[in-house]
C-alpha angles and dihedrals in degrees: 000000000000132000140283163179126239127170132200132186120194120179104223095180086066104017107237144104108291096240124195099015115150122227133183133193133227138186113219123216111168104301101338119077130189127221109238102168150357121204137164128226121249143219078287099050089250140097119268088243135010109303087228103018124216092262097061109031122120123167123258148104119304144140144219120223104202098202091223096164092065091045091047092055098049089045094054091238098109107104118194126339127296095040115220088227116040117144112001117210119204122186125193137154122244103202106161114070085208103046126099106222121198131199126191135176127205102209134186121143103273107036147009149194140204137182139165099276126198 
């Protein structure tokens, strides 16, 4: 099989699925990166499909940017401007063409988390 990329958000201030949370997804070469997608999360916290589907992963270098401010203000959670968190850029390396790699955040205003999920 070969590999892929799968997001989750998951609102830990309110303890819920981040619903509506715009990501986008970038490949990374040296300085320079190139937009591959955009999704939106959905009831569940996750994209409808893969980020980066099976049949055009490669491995790289590359990074989400989980557009938190946006999803903070319609969720009435923003506090004052400028907002501590609002996009929020994570990189990570892809190195095996078979693996599914997963990538959560863990997201409230003031703080957030990430790991390689399963």
């Amino acid at each position: 099989m070969a590999g892929y990329l799968t997001t989750h958000v998951l609102d830990t201030a309110r303890g819920c699925p981040a619903v509506g949370l715009r990501i986008v997804l970038f490949r990374l070469s040296g300085d320079a990166r190139a937009q591959i997608t955009e999704m939106t999360t959905n009831a569940d916290g996750r994209t409808d499909s893969p980020i980066f589907p099976a049949e055009d992963f490669e491995p790289g270098s590359y990074e989400l940017v989980f557009h938190a401010g946006d999803y903070l203000r319609a969720s009435g959670q923003a506090g004052a401007e400028p907002l501590f968190l609002d996009q929020v850029p994570i990189r990570f390396g892809m190195a095996d063409p078979q693996a599914h790699y997963h990538v959560p955040l863990l997201l409230s205003p003031y703080g957030y988390s990430t790991y390689r999920g399963s």
